[in-house]
Structures are given as structure tokens and as C-alpha cells.
Short mmCIF file of C-alpha atoms and ligand atoms in Angstrom, two decimals:
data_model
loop_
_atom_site.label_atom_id
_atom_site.label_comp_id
_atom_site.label_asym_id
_atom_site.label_seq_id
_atom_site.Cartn_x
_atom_site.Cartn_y
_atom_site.Cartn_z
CA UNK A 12 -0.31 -33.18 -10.91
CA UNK A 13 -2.25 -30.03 -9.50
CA UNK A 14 0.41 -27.40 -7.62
CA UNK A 15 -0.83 -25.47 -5.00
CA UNK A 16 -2.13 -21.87 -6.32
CA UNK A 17 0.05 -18.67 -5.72
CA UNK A 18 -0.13 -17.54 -2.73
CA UNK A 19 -0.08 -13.84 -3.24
CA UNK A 20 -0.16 -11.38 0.17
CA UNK A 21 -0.19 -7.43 1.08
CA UNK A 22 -1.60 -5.06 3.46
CA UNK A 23 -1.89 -1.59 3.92
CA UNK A 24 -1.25 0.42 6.94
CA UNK A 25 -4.39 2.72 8.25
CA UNK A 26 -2.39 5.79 9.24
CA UNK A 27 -4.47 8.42 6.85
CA UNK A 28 -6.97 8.88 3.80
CA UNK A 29 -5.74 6.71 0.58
CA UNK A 30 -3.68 8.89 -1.90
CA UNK A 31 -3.25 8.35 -5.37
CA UNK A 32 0.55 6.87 -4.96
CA UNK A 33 -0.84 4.12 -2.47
CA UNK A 34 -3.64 3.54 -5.51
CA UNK A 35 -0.81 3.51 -8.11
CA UNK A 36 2.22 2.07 -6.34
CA UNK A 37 0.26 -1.01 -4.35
CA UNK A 38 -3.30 -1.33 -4.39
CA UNK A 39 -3.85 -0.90 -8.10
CA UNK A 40 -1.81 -3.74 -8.77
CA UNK A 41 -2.68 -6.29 -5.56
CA UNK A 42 -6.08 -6.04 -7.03
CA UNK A 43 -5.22 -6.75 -10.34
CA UNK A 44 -3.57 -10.04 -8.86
CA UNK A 45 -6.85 -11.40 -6.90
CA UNK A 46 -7.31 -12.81 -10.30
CA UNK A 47 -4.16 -14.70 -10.72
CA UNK A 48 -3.93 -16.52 -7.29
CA UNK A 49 -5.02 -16.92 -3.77
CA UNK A 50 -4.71 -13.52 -2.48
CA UNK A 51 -4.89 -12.32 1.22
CA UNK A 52 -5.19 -8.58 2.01
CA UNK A 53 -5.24 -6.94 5.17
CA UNK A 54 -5.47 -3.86 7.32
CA UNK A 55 -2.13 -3.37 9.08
CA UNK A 56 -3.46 -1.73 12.36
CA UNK A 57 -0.58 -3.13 14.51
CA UNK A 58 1.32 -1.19 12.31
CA UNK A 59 -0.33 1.77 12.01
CA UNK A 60 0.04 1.93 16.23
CA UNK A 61 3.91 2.98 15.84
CA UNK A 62 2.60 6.35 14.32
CA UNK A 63 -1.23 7.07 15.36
CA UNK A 64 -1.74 6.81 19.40
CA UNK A 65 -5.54 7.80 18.92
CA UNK A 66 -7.63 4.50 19.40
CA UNK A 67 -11.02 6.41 17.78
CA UNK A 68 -9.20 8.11 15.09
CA UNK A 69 -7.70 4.57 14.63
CA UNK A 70 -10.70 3.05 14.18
CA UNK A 71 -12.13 5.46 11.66
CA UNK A 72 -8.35 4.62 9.25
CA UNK A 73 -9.17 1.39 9.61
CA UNK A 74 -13.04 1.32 8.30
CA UNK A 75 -12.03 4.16 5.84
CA UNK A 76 -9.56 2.22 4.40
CA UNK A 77 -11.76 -1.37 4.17
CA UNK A 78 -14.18 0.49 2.81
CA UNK A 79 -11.77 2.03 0.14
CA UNK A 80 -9.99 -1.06 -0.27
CA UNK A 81 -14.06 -2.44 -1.45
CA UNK A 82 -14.70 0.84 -3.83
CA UNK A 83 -11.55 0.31 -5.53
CA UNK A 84 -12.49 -3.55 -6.44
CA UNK A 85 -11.56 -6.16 -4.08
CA UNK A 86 -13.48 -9.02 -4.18
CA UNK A 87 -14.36 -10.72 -1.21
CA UNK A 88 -15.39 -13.75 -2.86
CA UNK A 89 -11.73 -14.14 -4.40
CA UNK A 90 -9.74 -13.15 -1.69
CA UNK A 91 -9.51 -13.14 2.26
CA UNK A 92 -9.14 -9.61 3.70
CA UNK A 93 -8.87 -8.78 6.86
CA UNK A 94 -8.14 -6.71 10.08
CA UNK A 95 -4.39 -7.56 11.12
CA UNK A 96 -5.40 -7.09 14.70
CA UNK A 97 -7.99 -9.71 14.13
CA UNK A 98 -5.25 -12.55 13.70
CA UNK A 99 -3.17 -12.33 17.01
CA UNK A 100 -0.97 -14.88 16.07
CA UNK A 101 1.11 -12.29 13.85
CA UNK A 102 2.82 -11.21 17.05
CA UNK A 103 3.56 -14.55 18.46
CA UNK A 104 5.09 -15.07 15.40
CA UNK A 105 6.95 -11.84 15.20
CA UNK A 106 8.33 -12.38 18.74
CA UNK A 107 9.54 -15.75 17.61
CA UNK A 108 11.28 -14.35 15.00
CA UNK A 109 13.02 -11.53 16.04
CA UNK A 110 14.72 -13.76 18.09
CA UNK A 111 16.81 -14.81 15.26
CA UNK A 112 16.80 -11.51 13.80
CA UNK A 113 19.99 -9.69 14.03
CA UNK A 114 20.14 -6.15 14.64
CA UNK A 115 22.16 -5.15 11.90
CA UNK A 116 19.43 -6.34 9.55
CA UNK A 117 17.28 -4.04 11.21
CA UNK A 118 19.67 -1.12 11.43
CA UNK A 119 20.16 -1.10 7.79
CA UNK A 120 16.83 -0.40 7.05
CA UNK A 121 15.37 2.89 5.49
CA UNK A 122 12.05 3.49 6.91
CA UNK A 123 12.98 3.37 10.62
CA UNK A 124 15.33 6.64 9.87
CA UNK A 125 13.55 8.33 7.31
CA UNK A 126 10.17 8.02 9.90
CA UNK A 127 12.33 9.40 12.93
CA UNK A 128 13.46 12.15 10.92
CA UNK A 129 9.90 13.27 9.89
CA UNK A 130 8.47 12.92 13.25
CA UNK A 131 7.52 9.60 14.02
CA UNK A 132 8.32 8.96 17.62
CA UNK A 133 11.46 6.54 17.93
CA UNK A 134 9.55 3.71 19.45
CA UNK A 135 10.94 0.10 20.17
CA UNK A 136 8.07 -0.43 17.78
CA UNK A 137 8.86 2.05 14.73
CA UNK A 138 12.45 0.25 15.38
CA UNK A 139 11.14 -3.61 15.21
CA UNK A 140 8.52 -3.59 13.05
CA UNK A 141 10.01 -5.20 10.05
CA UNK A 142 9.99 -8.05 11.86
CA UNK A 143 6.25 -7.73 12.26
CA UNK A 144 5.77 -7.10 8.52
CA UNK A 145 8.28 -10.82 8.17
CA UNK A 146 5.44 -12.47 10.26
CA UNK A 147 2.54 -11.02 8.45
CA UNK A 148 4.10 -12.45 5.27
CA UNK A 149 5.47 -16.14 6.85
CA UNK A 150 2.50 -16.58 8.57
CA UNK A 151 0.57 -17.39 5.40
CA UNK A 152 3.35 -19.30 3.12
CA UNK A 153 3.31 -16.72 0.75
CA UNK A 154 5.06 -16.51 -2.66
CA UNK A 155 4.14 -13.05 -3.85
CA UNK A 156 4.30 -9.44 -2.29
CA UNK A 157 3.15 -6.32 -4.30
CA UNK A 158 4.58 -3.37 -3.02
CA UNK A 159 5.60 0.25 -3.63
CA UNK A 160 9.40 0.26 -4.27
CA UNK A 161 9.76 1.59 -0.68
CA UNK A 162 8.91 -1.61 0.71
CA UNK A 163 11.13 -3.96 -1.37
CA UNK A 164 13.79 -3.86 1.62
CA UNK A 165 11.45 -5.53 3.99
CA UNK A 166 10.62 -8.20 1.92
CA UNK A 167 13.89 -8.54 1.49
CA UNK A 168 14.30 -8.68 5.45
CA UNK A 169 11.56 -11.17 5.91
CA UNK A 170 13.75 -13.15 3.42
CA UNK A 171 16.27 -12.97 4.94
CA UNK A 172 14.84 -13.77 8.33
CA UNK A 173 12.62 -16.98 7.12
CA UNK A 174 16.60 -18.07 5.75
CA UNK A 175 17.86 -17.71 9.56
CA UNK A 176 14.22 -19.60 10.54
CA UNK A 177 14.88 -22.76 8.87
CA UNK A 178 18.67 -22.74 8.83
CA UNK A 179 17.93 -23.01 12.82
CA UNK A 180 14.92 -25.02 12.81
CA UNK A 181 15.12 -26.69 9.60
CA UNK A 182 14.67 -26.63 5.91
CA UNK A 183 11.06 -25.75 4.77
CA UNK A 184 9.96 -24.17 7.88
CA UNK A 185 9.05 -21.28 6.39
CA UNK A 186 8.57 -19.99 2.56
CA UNK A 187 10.70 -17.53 0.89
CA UNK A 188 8.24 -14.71 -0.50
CA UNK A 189 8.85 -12.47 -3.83
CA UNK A 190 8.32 -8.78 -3.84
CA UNK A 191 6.15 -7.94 -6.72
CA UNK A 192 6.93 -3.69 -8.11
CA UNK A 193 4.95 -2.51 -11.03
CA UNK A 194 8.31 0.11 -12.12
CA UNK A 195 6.08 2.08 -13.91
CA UNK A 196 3.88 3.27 -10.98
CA UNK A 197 6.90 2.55 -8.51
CA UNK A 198 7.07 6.41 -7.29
CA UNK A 199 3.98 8.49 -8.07
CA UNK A 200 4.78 11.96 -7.55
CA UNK A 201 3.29 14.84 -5.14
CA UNK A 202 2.13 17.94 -5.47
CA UNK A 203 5.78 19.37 -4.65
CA UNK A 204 7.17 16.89 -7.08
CA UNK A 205 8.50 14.74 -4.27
CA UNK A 206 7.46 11.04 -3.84
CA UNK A 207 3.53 11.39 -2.90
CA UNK A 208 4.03 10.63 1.20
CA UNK A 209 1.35 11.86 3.71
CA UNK A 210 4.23 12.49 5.72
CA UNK A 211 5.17 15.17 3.26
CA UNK A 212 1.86 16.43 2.75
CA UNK A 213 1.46 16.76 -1.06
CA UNK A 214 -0.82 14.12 -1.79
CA UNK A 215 -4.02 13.70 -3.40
CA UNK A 216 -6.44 11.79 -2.31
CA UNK A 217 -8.51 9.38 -4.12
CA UNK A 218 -11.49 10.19 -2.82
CA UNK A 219 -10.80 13.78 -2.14
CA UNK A 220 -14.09 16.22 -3.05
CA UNK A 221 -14.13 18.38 -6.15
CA UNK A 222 -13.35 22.12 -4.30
CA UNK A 223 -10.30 20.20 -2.38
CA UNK A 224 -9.58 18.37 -5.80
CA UNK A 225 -9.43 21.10 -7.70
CA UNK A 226 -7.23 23.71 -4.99
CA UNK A 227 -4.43 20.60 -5.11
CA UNK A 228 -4.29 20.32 -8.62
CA UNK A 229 -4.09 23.95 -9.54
CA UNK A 230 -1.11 24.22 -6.88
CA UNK A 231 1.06 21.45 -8.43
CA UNK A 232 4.54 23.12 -8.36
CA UNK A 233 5.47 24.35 -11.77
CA UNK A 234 8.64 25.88 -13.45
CA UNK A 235 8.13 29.72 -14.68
CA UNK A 236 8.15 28.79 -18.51
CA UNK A 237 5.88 31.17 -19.82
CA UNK A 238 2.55 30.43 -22.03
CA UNK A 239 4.05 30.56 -25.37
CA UNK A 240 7.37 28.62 -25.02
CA UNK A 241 7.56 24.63 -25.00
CA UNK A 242 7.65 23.05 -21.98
CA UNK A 243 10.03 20.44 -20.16
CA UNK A 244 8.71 17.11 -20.07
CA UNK A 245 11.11 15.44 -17.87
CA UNK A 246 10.83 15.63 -14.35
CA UNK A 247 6.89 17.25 -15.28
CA UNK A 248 4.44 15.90 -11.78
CA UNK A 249 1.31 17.27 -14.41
CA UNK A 250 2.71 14.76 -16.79
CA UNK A 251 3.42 11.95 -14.66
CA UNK A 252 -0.01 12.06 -12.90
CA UNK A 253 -1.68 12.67 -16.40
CA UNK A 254 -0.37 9.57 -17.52
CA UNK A 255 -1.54 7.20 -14.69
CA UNK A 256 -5.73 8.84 -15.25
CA UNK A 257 -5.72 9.30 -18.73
CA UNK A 258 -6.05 7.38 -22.27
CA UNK A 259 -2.66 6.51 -23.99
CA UNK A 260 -3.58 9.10 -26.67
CA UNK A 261 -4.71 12.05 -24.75
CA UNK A 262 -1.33 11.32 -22.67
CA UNK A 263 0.70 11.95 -25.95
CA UNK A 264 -1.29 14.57 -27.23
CA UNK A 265 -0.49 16.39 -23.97
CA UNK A 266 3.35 15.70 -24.42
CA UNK A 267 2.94 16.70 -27.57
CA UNK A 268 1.50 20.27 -26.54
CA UNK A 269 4.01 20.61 -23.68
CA UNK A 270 6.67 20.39 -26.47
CA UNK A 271 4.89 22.45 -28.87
CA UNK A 272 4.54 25.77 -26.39
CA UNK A 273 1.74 27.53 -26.15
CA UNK A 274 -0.82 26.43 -23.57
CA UNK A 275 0.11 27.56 -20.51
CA UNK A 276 0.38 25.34 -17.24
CA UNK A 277 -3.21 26.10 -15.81
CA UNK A 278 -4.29 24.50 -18.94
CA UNK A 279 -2.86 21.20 -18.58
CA UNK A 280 -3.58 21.30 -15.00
CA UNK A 281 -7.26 21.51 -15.97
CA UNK A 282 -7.16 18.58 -18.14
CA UNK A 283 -5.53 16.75 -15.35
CA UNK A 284 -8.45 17.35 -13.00
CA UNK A 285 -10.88 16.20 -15.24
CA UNK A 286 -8.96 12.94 -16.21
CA UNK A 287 -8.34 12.06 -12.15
CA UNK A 288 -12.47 13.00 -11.60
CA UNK A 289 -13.44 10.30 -14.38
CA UNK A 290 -10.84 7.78 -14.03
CA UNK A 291 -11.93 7.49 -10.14
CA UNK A 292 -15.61 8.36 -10.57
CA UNK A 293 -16.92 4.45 -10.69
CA UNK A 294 -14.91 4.15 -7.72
CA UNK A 295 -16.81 7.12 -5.64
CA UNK A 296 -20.31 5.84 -6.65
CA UNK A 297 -19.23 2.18 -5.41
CA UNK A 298 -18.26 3.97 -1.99
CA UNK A 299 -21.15 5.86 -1.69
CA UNK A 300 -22.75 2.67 -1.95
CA UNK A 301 -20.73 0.62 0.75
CA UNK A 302 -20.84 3.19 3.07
CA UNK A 303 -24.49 3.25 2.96
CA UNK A 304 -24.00 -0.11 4.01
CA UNK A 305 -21.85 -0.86 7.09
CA UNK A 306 -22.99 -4.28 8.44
CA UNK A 307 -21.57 -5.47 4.85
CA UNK A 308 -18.04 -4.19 5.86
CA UNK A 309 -18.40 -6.05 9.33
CA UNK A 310 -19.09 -9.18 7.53
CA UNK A 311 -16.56 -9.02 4.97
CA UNK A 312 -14.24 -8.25 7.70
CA UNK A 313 -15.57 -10.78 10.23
CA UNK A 314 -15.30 -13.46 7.35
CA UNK A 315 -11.85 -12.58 6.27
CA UNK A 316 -10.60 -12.99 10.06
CA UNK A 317 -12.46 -16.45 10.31
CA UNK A 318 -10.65 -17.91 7.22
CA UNK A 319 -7.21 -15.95 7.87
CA UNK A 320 -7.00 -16.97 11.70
CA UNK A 321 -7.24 -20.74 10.11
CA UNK A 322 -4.27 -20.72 7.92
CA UNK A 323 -2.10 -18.17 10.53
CA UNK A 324 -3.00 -20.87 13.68
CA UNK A 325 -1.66 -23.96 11.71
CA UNK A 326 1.66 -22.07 10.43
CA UNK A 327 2.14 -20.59 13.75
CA UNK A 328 1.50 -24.52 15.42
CA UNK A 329 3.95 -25.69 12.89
CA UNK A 330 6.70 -22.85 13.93
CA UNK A 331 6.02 -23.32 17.57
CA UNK A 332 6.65 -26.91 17.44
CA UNK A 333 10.09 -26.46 15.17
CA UNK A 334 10.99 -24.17 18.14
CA UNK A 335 10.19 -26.34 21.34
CA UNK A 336 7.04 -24.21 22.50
CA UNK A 337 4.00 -25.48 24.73
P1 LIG B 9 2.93 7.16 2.84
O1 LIG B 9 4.29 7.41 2.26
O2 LIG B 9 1.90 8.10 2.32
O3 LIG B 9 2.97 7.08 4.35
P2 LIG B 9 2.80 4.32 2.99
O4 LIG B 9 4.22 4.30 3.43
O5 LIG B 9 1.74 4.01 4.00
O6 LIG B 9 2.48 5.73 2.32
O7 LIG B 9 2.66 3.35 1.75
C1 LIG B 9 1.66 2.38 1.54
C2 LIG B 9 1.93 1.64 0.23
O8 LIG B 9 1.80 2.54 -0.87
C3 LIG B 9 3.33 1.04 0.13
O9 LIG B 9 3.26 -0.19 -0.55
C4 LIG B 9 4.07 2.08 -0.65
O10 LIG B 9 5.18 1.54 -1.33
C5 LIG B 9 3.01 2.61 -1.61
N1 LIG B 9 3.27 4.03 -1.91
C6 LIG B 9 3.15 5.07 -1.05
N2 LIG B 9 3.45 6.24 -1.64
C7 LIG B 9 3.79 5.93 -2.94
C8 LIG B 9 4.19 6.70 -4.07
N3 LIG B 9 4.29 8.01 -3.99
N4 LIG B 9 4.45 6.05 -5.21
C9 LIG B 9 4.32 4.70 -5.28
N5 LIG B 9 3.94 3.92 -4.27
C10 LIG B 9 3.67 4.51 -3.10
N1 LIG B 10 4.68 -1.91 5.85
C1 LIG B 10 3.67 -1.77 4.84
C2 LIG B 10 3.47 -0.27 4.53
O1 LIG B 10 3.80 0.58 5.32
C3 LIG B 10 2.36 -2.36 5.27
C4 LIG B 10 2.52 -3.81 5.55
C5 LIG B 10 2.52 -4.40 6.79
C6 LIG B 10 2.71 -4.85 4.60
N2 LIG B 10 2.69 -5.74 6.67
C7 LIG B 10 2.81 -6.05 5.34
C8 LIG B 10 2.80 -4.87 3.21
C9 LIG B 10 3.02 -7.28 4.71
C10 LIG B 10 3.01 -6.11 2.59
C11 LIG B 10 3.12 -7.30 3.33
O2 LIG B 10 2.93 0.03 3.49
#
């Protein structure tokens, strides 16, 4: 007996330029997955409307980021990726469910606070919108979620919520999904030291140019050990970073210099630099290219909707009928 493939799902919100913790915390390992299993990607612009109320700068996130989301390596003859606002029925869906949804589950969770208290507007929408993220996922039957650690709570939600779906409606309405975290990458670290956040803004980008490259790295925050002493290598952002861009043994030969003393900080932060330029120069030349290109991205894009829509409009028939609609 053949069993269905893995159904493996994420998205991506298009609220800024692509940093090197979204690379290392989600993307890096979503694409590693279009290998193992039916894999669905998208562009969460419904999302990204509870921060950015600019419909051109909108637009430009969300071809910036498919066309990122192509340099870095997804395949769009392996998996379906796609424009969230292409696929309507996510909110019909989301409405459904958040009827069922209590509002404590929503209360407890992290991101609506920590957004209000760096900014965001406290919209109905910043509020609900783990509800949204719960129909994204149901909407496809899927079984696997990468995510950065910060997101493991609303998988958890939409768990939580597909449980209340089919406890109302009945059993095997809707499929529990996994959160997939790679621990290693699970919090890259900013320029400051704190989690890499644009909201914090102390990121690097991934396809940031050389002068703006090189001003972030040389201003990573560093302790006032001076040049001939060993260095700490807990807690070190140089080290951390290092560690994602370069080869195993130039990783421990810079640990072992930190501990040795010596080299001084600009140093390391030099060799950082040139390990980020390499490890993500493949990845600039294949955007060059695709952005040369745009009618590719509109296909890819037009494509991924076509195939998406089909397998969102059957779930969302089957949920509407559980539920007594049309
Ligand atoms: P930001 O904090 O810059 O607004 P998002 O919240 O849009 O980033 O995150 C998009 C994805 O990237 C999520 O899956 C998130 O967990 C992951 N991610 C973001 N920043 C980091 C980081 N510093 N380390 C690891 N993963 C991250
Ligand atoms: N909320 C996610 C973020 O901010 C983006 C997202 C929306 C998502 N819907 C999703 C991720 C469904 C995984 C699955 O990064």
C-alpha cells in the first residue's frame, strides 16, 4: 500500500527585505524539505496587512520576497508557491474557525503583545490573526510546519483549534499539523546581540550590498576585551553568525583564536564578512538573473495559485458542508 506523501507547508510574511535569521530560522530549512514531501509555500500578504498599510510598498515585499524565495532555491517544479491573497478561501476558512476559537487561546499568545509593544497598531487583525495562520495550515491537510521557534505557539493554536473543529463537526475534519524547528538555527542573532527582528533593526540582510554589508558587520556590538587577551565565546553574535556562513573547520579555528587572545575583534569581524559574501554569493547571481526576468515570477506565481486554489476549494467545500453552509 502507497500512503499519501507528507504534506509539508510554510509561508513567509512580506513586511521587509529577507534577513539572515528568516534564511537561517525558516527558509533554509523549508527548502531543504521540498525534497522530502509535497511542499506548499506561500507569500503571507494578508498577513503582512496588520503591519504595512502601503498597497505599492506592499506589492514591491511581496515580488521581493518571491523573487528571493527563487534565488535561495525553491523549485517550482517540486513545490506549489504562491501569493496567499491569491487563494481567498483562507479567510472563509479563518472566519469559520474563529468561531470556535476561544479567546483565551488567543490572549495567551506572544506575538500579539510583543507587536503592540513595538509599534504595531493594535488592530482586530494583529489580535486575530492566528486564526488566519490555523486556516493557511488546515486548508491544505498538512502534516509538517517549519518554523522559527517564535512561531511554534501558533502551530500549536491551529492545533488546538482543528481539535475544537472536529470535536464539533466530527472526527477527521481537519488534520493535526507538526511544527518542524531546526534548534540549531532556532534564534539567529542581531547586530545588538538580540534575536535578529526587523522590528529591532539589527539585521542583516541577505542580499544587502557590500558598502551596507560591510558598515553592519563592523558595528556588531562587542565587549571591550582588548587585542591581546582571549576572548569570551559564549554569548559571541561574531561567533554565532560565523558558524551559520562558514566551513566546520574555519568555525573552530576561529573559536580557537577567540580563546587563544590576540586578534582583536575587527579581525574576526572581517573574516565574518567574507564568509557571509561567499556563502550567499550563488544566491545573488541567481537573483540577478530572475530579476532580469519578471514574466517568469508571474508564471511561477500564477501557476502556484492555479494548483493551490484546487486543493484550498475542496477542503474549504468539505468544512463548509461539516458546518451547514450554502
Ligand atoms: P521579524 O522578526 O524580522 O519580523 P518574522 O517574524 O517575519 O521576522 O519571521 C519570519 C520567519 O523567520 C519566522 O518563521 C521566524 O520564526 C523566522 N525568524 C525570524 N527572525 C529569526 C531569528 N532571528 N532567528 C531564527 N528565526 C527567525
Ligand atoms: N506568521 C508567520 C510569520 O510571521 C507567517 C505565516 C503565515 C505562516 N501563515 C503561516 C507560517 C502558515 C507557517 C504556516 O512568520
Amino acid at each position: 500500500m502507497t500512503s499519501a506523501p507528507m504534506r509539508i507547508l510554510s509561508g513567509l510574511q512580506p513586511s521587509g527585505r529577507l534577513h539572515i535569521g528568516n534564511y537561517f530560522g525558516m527558509m533554509e530549512s523549508a527548502l531543504k524539505l521540498q525534497h522530502e514531501g509535497d511542499a506548499y509555500y506561500f507569500i503571507a500578504d494578508y498577513h503582512s496587512l496588520t503591519s504595512v498599510h502601503d498597497g505599492r510598498l506592499l506589492r514591491d515585499h511581496v515580488r521581493n520576497l518571491a523573487i528571493d524565495f527563487l534565488a535561495c532555491g525553491l523549485d517550482p517544479s517540486r513545490c506549489v508557491f504562491f501569493r496567499q491573497s491569491d487563494i481567498p478561501e483562507h479567510t472563509e476558512l479563518a472566519w469559520i474557525l474563529s468561531t470556535v476559537t476561544p479567546m483565551g487561546l488567543l490572549e495567551r499568545c506572544h506575538s500579539y503583545k510583543d507587536k503592540v509593544a513595538r509599534g504595531i497598531h493594535a488592530s482586530h487583525g494583529l489580535f486575530a490573526y492566528p486564526v488566519l495562520m490555523a486556516a493557511d495550515i488546515l486548508i491544505y491537510d498538512s502534516d509538517i510546519v517549519p518554523v522559527g521557534r517564535d512561531q511554534k505557539q501558533h502551530v500549536e493554536v491551529t492545533r488546538d483549534i482543528a481539535i475544537k473543529m472536529n470535536e464539533a463537526f466530527g472526527e477527521g475534519l481537519l488534520k493535526l499539523p507538526q511544527p518542524r524547528i531546526r534548534e540549531e538555527t532556532a534564534v539567529v542573532p542581531g547586530l545588538d546581540g538580540q534575536k535578529m527582528s526587523k522590528s529591532y533593526d539589527n539585521t542583516i540582510q541577505l542580499f544587502e550590498e557590500l558598502p551596507a554589508l560591510k558598515k553592519k558587520i563592523m558595528s556588531i556590538k562587542t565587549d571591550s576585551t582588548p587585542v591581546e587577551e582571549p576572548k569570551p565565546v559564549e554569548d559571541s553574535s561574531i561567533l554565532a553568525l560565523y558558524k551559520l556562513v562558514a566551513a566546520p573547520a574555519d568555525y573552530q579555528a576561529m573559536v580557537d583564536d577567540f580563546q587563544r587572545g590576540g586578534i582583536g575583534y575587527g579581525e574576526f569581524k572581517k573574516r565574518l564578512l567574507q564568509a557571509t559574501t561567499d556563502y550567499f554569493a550563488p544566491f545573488r547571481e541567481k537573483r540577478a538573473e530572475i530579476t532580469a526576468n519578471p514574466k517568469f515570477v508571474d508564471q511561477v506565481l500564477a501557476e502556484g495559485a492555479e494548483k493551490a486554489r484546487a486543493v484550498a476549494r475542496k477542503t474549504l467545500a468539505r468544512v463548509r458542508d461539516a458546518v451547514g453552509l450554502g
